[in-house]
PDB file of N, CA and C in Angstrom:
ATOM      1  N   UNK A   1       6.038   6.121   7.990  1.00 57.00           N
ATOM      2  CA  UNK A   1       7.208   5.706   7.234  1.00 57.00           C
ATOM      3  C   UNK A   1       7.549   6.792   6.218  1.00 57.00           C
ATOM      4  N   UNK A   2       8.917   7.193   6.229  1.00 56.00           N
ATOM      5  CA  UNK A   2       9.504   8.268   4.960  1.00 56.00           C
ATOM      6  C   UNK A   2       9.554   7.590   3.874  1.00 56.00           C
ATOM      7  N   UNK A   3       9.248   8.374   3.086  1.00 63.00           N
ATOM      8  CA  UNK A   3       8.996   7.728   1.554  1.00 63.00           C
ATOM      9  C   UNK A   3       9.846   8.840   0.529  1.00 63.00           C
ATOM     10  N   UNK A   4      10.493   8.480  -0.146  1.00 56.00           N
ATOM     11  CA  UNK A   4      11.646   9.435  -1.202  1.00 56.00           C
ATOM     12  C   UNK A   4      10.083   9.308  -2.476  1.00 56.00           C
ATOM     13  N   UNK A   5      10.201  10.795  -3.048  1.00 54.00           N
ATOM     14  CA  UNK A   5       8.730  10.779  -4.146  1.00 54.00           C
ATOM     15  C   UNK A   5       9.498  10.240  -5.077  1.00 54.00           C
ATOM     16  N   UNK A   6      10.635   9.926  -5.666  1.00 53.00           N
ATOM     17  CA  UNK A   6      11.352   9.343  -7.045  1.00 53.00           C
ATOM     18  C   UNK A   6      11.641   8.102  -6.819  1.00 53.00           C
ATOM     19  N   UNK A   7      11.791   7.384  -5.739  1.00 70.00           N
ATOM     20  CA  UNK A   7      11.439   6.037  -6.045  1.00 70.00           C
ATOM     21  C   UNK A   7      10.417   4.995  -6.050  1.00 70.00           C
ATOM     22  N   UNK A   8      10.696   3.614  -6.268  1.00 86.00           N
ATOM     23  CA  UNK A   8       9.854   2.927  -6.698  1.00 86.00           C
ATOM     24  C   UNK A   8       9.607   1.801  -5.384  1.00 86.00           C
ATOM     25  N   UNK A   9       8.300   1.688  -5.341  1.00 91.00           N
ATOM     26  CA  UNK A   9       8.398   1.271  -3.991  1.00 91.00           C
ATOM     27  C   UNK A   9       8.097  -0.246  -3.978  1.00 91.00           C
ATOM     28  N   UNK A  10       8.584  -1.154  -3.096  1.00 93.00           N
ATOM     29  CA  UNK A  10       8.658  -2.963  -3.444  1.00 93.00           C
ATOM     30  C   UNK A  10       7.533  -3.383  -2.988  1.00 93.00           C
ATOM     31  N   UNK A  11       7.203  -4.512  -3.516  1.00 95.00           N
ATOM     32  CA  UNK A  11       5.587  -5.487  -3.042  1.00 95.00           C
ATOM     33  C   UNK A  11       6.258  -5.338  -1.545  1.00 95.00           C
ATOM     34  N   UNK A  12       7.755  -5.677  -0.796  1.00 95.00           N
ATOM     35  CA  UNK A  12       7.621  -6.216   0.229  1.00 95.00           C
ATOM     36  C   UNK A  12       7.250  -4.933   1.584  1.00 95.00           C
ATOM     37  N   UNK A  13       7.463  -3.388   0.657  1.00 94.00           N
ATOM     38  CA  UNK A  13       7.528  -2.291   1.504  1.00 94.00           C
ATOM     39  C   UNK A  13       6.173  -2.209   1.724  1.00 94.00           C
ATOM     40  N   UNK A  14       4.620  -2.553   1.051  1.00 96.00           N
ATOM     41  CA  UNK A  14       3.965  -2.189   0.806  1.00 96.00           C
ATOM     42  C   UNK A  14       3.292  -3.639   1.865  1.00 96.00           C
ATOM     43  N   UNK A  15       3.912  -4.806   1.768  1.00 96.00           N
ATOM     44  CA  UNK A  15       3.126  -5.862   2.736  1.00 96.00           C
ATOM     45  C   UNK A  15       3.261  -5.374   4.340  1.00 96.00           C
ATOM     46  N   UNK A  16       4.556  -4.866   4.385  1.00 96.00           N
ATOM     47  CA  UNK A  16       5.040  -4.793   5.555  1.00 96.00           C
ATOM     48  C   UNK A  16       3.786  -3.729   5.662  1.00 96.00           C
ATOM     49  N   UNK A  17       4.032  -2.445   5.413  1.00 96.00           N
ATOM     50  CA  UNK A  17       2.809  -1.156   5.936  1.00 96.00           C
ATOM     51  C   UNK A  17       1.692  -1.340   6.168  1.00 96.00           C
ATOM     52  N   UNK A  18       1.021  -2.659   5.011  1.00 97.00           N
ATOM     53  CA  UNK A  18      -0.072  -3.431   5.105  1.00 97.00           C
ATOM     54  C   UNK A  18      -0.698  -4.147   6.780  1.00 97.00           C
ATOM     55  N   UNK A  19       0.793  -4.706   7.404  1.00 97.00           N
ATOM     56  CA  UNK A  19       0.856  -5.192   8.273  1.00 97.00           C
ATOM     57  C   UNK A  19       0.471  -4.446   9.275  1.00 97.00           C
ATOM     58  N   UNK A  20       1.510  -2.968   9.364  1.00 97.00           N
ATOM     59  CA  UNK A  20       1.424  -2.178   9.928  1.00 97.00           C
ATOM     60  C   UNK A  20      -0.057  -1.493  11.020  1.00 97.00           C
ATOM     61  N   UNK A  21      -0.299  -1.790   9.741  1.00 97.00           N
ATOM     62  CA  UNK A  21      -1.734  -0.182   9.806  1.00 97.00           C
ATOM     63  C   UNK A  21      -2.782  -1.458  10.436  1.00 97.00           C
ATOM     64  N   UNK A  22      -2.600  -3.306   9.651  1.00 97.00           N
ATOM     65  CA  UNK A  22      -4.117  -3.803  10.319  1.00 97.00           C
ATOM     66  C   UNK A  22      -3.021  -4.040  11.635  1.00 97.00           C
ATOM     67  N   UNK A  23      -2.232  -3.844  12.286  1.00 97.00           N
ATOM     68  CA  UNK A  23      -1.929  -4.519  13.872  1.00 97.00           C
ATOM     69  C   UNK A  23      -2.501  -2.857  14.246  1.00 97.00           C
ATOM     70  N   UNK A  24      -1.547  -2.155  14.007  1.00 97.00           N
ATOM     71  CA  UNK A  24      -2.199  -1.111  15.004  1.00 97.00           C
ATOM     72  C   UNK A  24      -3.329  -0.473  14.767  1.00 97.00           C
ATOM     73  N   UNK A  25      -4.192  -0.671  13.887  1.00 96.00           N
ATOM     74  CA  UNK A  25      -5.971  -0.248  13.481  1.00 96.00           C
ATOM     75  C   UNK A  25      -6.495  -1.310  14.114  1.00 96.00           C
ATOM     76  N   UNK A  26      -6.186  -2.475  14.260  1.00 97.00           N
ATOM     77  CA  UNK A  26      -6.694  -3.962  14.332  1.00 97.00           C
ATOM     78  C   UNK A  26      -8.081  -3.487  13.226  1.00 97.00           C
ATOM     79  N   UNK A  27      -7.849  -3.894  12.126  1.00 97.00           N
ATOM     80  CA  UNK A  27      -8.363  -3.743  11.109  1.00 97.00           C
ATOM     81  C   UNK A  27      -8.414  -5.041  10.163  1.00 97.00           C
ATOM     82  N   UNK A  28      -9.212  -5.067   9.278  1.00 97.00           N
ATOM     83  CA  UNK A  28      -9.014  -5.940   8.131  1.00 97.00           C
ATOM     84  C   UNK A  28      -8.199  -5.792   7.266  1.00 97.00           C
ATOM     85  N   UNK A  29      -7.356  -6.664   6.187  1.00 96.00           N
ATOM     86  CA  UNK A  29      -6.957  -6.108   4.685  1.00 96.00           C
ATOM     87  C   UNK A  29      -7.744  -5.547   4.104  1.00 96.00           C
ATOM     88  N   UNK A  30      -9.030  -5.537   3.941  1.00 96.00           N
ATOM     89  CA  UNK A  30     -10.152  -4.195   3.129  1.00 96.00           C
ATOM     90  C   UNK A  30      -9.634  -2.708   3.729  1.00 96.00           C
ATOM     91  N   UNK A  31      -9.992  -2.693   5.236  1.00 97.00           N
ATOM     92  CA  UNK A  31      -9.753  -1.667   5.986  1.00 97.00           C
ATOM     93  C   UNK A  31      -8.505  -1.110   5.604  1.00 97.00           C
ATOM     94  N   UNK A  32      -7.368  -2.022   5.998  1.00 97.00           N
ATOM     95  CA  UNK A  32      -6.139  -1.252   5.425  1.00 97.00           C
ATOM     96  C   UNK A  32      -5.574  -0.494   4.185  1.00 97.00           C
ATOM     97  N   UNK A  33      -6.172  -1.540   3.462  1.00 97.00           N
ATOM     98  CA  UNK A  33      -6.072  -1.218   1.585  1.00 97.00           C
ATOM     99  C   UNK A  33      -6.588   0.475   1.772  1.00 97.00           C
ATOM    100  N   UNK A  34      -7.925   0.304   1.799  1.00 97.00           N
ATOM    101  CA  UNK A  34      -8.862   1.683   1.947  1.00 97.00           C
ATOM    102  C   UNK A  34      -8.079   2.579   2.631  1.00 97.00           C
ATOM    103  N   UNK A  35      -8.010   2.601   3.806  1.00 97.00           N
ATOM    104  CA  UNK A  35      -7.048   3.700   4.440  1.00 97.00           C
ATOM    105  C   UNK A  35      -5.756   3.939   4.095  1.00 97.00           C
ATOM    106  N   UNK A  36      -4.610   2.548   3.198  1.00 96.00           N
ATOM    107  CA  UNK A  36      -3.621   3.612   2.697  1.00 96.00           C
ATOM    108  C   UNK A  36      -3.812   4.454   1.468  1.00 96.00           C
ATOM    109  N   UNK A  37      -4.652   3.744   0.406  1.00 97.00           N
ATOM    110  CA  UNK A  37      -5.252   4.577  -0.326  1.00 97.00           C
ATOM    111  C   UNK A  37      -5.344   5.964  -0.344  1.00 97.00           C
ATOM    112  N   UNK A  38      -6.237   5.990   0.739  1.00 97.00           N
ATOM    113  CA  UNK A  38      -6.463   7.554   1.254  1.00 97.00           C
ATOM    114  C   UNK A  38      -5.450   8.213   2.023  1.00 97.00           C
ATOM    115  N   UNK A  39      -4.731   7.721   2.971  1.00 95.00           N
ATOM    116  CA  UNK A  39      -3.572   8.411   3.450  1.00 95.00           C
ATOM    117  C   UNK A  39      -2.380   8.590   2.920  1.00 95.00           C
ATOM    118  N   UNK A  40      -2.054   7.513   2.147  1.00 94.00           N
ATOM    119  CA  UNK A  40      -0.824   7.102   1.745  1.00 94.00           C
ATOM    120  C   UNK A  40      -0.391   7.908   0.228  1.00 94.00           C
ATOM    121  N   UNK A  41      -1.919   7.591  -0.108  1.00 94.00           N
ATOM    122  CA  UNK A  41      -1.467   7.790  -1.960  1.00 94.00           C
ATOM    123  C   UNK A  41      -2.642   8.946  -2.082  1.00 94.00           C
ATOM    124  N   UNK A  42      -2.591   9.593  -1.142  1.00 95.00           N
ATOM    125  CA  UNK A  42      -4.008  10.665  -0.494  1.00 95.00           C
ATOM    126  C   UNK A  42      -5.167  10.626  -1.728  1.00 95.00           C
ATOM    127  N   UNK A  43      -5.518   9.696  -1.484  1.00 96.00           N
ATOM    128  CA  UNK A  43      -6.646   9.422  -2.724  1.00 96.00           C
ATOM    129  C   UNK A  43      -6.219   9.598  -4.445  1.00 96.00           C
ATOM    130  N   UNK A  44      -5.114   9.354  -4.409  1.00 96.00           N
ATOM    131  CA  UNK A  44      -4.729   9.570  -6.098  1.00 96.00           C
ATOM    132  C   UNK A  44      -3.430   8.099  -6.363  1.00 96.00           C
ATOM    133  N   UNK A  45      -4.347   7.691  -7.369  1.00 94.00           N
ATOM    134  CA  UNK A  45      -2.966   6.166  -7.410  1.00 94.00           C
ATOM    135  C   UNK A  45      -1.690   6.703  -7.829  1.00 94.00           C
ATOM    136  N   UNK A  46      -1.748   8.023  -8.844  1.00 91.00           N
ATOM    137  CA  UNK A  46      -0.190   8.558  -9.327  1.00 91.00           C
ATOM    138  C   UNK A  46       0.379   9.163  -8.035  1.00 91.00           C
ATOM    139  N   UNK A  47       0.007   9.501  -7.023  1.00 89.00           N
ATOM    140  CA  UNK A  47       1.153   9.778  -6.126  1.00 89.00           C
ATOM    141  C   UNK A  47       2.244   9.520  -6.283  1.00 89.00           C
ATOM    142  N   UNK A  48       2.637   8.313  -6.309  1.00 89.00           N
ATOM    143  CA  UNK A  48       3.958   8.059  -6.089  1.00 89.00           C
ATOM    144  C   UNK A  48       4.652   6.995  -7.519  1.00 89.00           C
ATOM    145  N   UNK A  49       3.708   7.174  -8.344  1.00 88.00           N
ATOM    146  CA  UNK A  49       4.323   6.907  -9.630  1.00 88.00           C
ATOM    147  C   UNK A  49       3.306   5.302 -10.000  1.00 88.00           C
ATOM    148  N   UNK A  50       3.369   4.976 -11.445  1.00 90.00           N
ATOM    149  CA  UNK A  50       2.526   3.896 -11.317  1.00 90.00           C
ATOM    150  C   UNK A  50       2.836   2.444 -11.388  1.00 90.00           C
ATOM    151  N   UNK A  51       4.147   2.333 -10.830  1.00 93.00           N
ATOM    152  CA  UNK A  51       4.719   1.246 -10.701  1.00 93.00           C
ATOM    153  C   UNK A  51       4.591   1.234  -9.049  1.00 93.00           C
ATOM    154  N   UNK A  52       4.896   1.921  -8.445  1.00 93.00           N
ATOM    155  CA  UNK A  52       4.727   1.973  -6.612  1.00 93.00           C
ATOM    156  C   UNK A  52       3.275   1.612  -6.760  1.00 93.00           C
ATOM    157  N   UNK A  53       2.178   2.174  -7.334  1.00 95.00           N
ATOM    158  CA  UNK A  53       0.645   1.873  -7.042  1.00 95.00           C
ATOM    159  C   UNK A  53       0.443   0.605  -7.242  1.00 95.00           C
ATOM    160  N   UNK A  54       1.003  -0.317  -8.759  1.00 96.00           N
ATOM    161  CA  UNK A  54       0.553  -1.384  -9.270  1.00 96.00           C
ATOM    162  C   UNK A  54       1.364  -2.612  -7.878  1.00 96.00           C
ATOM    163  N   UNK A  55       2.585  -2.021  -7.471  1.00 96.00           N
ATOM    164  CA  UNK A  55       3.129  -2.780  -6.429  1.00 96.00           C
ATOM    165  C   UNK A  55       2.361  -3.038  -5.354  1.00 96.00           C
ATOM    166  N   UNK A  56       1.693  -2.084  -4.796  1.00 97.00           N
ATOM    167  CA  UNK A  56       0.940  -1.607  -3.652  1.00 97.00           C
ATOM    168  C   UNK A  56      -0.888  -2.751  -4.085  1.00 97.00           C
ATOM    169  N   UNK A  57      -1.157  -2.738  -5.186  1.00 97.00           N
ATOM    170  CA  UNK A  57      -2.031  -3.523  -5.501  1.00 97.00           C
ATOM    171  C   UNK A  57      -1.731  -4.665  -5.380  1.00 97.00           C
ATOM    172  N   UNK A  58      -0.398  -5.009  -5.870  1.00 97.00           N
ATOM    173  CA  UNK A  58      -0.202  -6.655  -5.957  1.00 97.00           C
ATOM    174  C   UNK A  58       0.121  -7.122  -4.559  1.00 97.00           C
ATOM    175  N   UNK A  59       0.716  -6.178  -3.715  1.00 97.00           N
ATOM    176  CA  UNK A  59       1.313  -6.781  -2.083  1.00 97.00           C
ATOM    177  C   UNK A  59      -0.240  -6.741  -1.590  1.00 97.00           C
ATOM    178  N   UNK A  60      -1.388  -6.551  -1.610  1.00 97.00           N
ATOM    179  CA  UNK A  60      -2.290  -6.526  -1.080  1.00 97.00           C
ATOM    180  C   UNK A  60      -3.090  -7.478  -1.352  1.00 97.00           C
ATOM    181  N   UNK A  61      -2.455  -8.486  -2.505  1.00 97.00           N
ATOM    182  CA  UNK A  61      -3.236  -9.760  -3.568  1.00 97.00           C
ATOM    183  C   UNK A  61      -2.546 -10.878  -2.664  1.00 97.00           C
ATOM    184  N   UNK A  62      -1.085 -10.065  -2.804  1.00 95.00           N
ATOM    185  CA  UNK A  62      -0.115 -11.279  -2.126  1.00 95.00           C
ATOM    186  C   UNK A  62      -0.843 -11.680  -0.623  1.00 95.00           C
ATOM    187  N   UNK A  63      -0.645 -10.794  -0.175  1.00 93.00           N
ATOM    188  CA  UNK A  63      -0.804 -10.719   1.533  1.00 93.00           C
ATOM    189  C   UNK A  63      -2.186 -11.597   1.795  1.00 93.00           C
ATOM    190  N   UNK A  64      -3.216 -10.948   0.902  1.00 92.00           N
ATOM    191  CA  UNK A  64      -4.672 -11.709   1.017  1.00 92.00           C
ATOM    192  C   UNK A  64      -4.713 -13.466   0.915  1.00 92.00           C
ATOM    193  N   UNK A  65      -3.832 -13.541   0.274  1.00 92.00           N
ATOM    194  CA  UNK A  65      -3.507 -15.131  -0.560  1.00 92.00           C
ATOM    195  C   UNK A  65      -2.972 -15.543   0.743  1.00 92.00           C
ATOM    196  N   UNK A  66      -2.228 -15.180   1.785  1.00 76.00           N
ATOM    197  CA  UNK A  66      -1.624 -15.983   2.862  1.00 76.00           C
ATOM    198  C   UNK A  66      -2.489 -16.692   3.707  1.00 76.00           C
TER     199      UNK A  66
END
């Protein structure tokens, strides 16, 4: 997925990718979390600013809660 570095990215962009990565990893939400972490935000939460990270934390609270 293309990502613009100046914006701010939504709980729902971050459930969806969530989705993403465990259908085609067939993975867990641990698994996924961990691997976008590292791919996504290549091991640094400021990548992409710290409102996209804190989003990216909470869609992963959300998603778990379903």
């Amino acid at each position: 997925m293309p990502v613009n570095n100046g914006g701010k990215l939504s709980i729902e962009y971050f459930i969806s990718y969530l989705k993403l990565i465990m259908a085609t990893k067939t993975c867990s939400l641990v698994e996924a979390r961990e691997y976008m972490f590292e791919h996504f935000f290549k091991g640094n939460k400021d990548t992409f600013g710290e409102y996209s990270y804190y989003h990216f934390l909470q869609a992963a609270d959300i998603y778990n809660q379903k």
